[in-house]
Coordinates of C-alpha atoms and ligand atoms in Angstrom, one line a residue:
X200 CA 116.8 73.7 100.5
X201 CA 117.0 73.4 96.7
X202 CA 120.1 74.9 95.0
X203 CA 116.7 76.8 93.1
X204 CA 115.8 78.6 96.4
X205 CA 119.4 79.5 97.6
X206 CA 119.6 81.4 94.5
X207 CA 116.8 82.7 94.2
X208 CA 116.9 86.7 94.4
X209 CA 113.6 87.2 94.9
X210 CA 113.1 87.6 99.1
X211 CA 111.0 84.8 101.1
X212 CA 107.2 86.1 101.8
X213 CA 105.8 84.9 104.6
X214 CA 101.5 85.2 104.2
X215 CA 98.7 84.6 106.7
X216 CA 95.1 84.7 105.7
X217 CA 93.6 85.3 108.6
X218 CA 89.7 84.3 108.4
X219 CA 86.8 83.6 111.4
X220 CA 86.5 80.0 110.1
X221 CA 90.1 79.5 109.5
X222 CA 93.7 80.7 108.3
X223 CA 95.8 79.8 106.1
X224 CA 99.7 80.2 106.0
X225 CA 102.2 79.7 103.4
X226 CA 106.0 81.0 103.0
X227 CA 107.9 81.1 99.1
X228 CA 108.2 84.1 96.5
X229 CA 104.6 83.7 94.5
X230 CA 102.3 81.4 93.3
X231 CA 104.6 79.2 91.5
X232 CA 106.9 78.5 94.3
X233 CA 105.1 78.0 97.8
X234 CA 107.8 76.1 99.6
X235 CA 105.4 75.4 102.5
X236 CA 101.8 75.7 103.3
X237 CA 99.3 74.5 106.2
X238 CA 95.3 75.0 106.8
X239 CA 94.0 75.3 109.7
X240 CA 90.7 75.9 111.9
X241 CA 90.4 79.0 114.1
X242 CA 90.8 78.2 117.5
X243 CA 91.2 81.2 120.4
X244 CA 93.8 83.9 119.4
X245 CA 96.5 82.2 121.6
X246 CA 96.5 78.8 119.9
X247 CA 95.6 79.8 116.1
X248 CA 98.4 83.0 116.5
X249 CA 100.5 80.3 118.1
X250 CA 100.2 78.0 115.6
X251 CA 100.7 80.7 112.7
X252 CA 104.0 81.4 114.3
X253 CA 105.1 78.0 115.1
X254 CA 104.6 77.7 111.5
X255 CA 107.1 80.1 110.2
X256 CA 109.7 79.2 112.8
X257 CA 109.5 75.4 112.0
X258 CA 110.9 76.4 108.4
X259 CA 114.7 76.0 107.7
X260 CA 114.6 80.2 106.5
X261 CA 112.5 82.8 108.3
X262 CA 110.5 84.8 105.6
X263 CA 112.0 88.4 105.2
X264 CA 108.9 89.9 106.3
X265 CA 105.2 88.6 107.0
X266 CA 101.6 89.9 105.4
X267 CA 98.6 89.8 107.1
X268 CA 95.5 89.7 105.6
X269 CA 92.5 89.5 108.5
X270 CA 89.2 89.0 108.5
X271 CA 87.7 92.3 109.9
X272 CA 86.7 94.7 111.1
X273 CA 90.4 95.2 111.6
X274 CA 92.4 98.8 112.4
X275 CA 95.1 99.5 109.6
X276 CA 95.4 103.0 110.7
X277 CA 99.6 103.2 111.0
X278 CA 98.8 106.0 113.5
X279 CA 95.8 104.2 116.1
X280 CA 97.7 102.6 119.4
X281 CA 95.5 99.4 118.0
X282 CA 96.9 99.9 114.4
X283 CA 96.6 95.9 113.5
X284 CA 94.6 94.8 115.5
X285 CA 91.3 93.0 115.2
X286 CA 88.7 95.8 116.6
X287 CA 84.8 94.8 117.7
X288 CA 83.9 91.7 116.8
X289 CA 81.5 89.7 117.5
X290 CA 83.7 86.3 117.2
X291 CA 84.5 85.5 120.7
X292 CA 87.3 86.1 122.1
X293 CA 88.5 88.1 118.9
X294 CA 88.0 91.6 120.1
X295 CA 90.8 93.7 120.0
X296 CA 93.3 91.2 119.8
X297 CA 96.8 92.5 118.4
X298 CA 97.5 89.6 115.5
X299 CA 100.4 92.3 113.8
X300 CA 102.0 92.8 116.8
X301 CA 101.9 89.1 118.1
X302 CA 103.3 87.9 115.2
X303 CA 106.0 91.0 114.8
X304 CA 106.6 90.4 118.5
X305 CA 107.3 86.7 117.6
X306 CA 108.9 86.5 114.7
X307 CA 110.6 90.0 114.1
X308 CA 110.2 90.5 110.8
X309 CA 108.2 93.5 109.5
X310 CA 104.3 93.1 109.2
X311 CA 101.9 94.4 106.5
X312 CA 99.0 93.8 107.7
X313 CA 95.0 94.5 105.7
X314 CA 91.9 93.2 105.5
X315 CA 91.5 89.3 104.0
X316 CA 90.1 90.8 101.1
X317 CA 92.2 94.1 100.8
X318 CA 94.7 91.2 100.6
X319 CA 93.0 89.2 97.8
X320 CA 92.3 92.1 95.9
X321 CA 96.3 92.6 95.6
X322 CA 97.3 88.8 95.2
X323 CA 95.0 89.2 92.2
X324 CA 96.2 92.2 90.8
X325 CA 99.6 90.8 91.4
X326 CA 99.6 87.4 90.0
X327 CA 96.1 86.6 89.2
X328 CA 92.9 87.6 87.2
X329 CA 93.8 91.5 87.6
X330 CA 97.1 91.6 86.2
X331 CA 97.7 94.8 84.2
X332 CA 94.3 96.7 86.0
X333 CA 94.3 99.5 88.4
X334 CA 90.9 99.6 89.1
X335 CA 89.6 96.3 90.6
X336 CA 87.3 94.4 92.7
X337 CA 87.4 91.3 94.8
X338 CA 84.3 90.3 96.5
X339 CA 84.0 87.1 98.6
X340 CA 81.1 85.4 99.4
X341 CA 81.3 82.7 101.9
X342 CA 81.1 82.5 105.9
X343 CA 80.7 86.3 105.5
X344 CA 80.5 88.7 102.6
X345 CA 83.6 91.5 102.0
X346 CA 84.8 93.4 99.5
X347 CA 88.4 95.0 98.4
X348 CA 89.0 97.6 96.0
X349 CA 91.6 98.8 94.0
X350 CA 91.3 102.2 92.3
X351 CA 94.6 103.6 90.1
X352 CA 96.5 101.2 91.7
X353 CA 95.8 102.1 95.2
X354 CA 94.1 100.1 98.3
X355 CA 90.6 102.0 99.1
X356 CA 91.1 102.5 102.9
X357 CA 89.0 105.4 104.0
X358 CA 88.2 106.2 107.4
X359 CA 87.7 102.6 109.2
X360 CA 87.9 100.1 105.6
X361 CA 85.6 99.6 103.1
X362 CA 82.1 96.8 104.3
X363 CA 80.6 95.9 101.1
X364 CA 79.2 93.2 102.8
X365 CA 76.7 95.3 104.8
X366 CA 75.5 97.6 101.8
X367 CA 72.0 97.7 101.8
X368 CA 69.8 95.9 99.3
X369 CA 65.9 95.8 97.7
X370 CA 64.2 92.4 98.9
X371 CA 63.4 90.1 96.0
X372 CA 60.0 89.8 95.0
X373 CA 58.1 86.9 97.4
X374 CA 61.6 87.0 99.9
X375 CA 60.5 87.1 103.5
X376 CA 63.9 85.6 104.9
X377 CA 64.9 87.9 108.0
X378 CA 68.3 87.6 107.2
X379 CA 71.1 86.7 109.7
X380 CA 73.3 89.7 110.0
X381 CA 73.7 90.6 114.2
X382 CA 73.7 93.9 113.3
X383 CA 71.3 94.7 110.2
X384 CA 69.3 91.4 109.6
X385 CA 68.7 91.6 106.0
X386 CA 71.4 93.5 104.4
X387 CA 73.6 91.9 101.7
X388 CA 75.7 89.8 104.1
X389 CA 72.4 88.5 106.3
X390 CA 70.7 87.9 103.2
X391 CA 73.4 85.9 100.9
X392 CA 76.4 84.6 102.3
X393 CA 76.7 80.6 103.1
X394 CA 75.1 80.4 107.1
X395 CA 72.2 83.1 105.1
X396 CA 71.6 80.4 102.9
X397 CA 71.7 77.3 104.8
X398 CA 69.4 79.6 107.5
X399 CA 67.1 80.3 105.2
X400 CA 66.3 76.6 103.6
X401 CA 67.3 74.5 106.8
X402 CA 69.9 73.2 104.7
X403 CA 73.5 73.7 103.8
X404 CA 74.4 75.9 100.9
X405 CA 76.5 73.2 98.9
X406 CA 73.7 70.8 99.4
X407 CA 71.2 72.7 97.0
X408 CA 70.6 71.3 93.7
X409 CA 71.3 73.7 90.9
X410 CA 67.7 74.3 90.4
X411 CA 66.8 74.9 93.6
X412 CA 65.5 78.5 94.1
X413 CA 68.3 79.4 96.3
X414 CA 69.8 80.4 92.8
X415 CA 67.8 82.9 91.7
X416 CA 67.5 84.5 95.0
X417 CA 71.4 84.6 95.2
X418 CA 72.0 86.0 91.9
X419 CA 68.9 88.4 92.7
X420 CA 71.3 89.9 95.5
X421 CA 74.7 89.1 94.3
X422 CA 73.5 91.0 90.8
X423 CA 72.5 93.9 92.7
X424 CA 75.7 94.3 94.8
X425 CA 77.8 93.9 91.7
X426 CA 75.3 96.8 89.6
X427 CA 75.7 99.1 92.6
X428 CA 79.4 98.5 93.1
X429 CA 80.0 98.8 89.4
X430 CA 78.2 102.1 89.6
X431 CA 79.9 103.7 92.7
X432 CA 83.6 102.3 91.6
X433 CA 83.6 102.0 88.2
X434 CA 85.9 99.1 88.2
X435 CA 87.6 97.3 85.1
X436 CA 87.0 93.9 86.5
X437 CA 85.1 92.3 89.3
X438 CA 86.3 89.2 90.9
X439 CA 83.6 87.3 93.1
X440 CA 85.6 84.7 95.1
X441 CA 84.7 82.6 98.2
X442 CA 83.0 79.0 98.8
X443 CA 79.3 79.9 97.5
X444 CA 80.8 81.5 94.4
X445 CA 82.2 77.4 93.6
X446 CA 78.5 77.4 92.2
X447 CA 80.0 78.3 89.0
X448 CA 76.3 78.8 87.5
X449 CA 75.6 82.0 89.7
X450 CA 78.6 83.6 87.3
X451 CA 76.5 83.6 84.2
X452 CA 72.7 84.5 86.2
X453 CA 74.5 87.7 88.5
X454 CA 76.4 88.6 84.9
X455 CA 72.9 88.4 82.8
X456 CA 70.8 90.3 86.5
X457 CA 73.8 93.1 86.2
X458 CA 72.7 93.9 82.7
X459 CA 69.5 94.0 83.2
X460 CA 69.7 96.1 86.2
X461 CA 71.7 98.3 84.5
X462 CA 69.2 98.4 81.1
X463 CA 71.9 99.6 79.2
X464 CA 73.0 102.7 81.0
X465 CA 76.6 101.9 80.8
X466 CA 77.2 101.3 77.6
X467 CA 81.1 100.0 77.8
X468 CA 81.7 97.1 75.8
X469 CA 82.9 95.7 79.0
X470 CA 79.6 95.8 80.3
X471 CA 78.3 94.7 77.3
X472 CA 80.1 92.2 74.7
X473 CA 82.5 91.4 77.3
X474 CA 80.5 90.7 80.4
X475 CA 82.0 87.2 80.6
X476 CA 85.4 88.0 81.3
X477 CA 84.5 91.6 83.4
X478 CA 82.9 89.4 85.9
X479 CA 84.8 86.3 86.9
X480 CA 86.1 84.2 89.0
X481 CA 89.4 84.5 91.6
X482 CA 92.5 83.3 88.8
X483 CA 94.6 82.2 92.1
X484 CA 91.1 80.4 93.3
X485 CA 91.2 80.0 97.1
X486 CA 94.8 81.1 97.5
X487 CA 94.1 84.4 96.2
X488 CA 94.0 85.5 100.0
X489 CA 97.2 84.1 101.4
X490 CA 99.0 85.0 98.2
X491 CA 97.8 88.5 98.6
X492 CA 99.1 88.6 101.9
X493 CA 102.6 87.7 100.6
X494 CA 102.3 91.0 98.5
X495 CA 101.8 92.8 101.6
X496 CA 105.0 91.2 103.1
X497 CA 106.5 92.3 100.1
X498 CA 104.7 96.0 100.6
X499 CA 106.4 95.6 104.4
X500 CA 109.4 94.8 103.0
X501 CA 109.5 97.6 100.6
X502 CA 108.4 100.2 102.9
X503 CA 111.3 99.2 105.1
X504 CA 113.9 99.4 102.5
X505 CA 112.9 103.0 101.4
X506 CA 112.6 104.5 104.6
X507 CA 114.7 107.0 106.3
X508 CA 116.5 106.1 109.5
X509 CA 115.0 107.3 112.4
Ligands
LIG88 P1 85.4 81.6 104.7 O1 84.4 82.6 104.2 O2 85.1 81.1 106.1 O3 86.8 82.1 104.5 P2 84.6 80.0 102.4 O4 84.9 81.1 101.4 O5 85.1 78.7 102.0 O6 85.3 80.3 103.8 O7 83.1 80.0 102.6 C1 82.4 79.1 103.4 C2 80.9 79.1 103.1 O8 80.7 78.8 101.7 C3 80.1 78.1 103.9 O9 79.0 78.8 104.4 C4 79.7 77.1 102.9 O10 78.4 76.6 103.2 C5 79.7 77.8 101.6 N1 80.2 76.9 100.5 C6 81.3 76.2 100.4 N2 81.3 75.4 99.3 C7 80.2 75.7 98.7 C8 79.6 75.2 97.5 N3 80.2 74.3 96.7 N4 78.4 75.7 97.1 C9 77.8 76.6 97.9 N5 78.2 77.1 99.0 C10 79.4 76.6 99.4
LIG89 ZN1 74.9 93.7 108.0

């Protein structure tokens, strides 16, 4: 350990992004000092929670707490008997598996645990492109679509979690894709994310030249989700992370759909003037997940420190 670390005041995070596709783990205090990190595919809960742990225990200095940020739908009711669990979903194998608890269980160390994107939203608020903004958005756009939001300050966690993924959206003009979501076929999320893509052409998503009409069908939706988002949160920034969003053109065609859509209603300078930097790009890039789940160690950590005995 470097003398840097032993003196260091600031406690060791531990943070877990847990995804379908993969997770991601990494242990330090923030973005400028990750003392360890690993990648890896998601295998069946035993193995991947396994390896997550074995992760963590391998380093000389167990993290002071742990932050979980899952892919969902996932309970974070503190008061459900499956409070941190993964709930129904259609990943097999995934359904109501008990990730907090395994990895509480394992490592004992307090757990925050969210949603991936509940996660991201804070990483970015934190350290990223939404320092200094209470009201904030992070959307992803990649195996699936999700969305977190911040409002004064606060997580939005309602009844079961925020799914902007699934929100409902008009069908571009000549679009008579089905759409792939299990559940809904064509809403956002089975109209727009990666696998939508790659169904729709026969191809995959990164493969697509950038004027291949994939574009303007994905900015069609994307610019709609942001408009209506926009409308029902009233954000001060929207952050539109994930692997199709590395198509760094879609920023500037969802930005110019968003103001058309809206035709001027909102007339914010935001909105207006400032579009370019109201609609951007995750300022942690792909770590904004993992590093978000280090704030919610921290939260864990926090939460532990002010409360009363029992
Ligand atoms: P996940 O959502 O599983 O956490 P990602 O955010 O990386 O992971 O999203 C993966 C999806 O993004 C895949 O469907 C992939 O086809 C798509 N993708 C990755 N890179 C690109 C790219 N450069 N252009 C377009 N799509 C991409
Ligand atoms: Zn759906």
């Amino acid at each position: 350990m470097s003398a840097k670390s032993a003196n260091d005041p600031r406690p060791l995070l531990g943070g877990i992004e847990a995804g379908g596709t993969k997770f991601v783990c990494a242990i330090g205090t923030g973005p400028e000092d990750i003392r360890a990190e690993e990648r890896f595919e998601t295998a069946t809960p035993e193995v991947t929670l396994q390896r997550a742990a074995d992760f963590f225990r391998r380093h000389p200095r167990l993290p002071e707490a742990i932050g979980i940020g899952a892919f969902g739908p996932a309970d974070l009711d503190p008061d459900s008997p499956t409070y941190g669990h993964i709930t129904s979903t259609p990943k097999t194998g995934w359904d109501y598996v008990d990730i907090a608890g395994y990895l509480q269980r394992y490592l004992d160390v307090p757990v925050g645990f969210d949603t991936d994107v509940n996660a991201a939203v804070l990483g970015e608020h934190t350290w990223g492109a939404g320092q200094g903004l209470g009201n904030l958005l992070y959307l992803t756009i990649g195996t699936g679509i999700g969305g977190g939001a911040l409002l004064n300050g606060v997580l939005v966690r309602g009844l079961l979690h925020p799914e902007m993924g699934h929100l409902i959206v008009p069908r571009a003009p000549g679009d008579e894709f089905g759409g792939v979501c299990p559940y809904h076929g064509a809403c956002l999320e089975g109209l727009a994310t990666g696998p939508a893509i790659a169904a729709r052409w026969g191809r995959s998503a990164q493969s697509l030249p950038r004027d291949h009409a994939a574009w303007g069908f994905e900015a069609h939706y994307l610019g709609i989700a942001v408009t209506n988002l926009i409308l029902a949160f009233s954000p001060e920034r929207i952050i539109l992370g994930g692997g199709v969003m590395q198509q760094r053109h879609l920023f500037a065609a969802i930005r110019n759909n968003v103001q058309t859509n809206l035709n001027g209603y909102l007339g914010h300078p935001y909105l207006t003037r400032s579009i370019n930097s109201y609609i951007v790009p995750p300022g942690l890039g792909s770590r904004a997940g993992v590093l978000g789940a280090m704030v919610l160690a921290q939260n864990a950590l926090d939460q532990r420190s002010t409360r009363p005995e029992p």
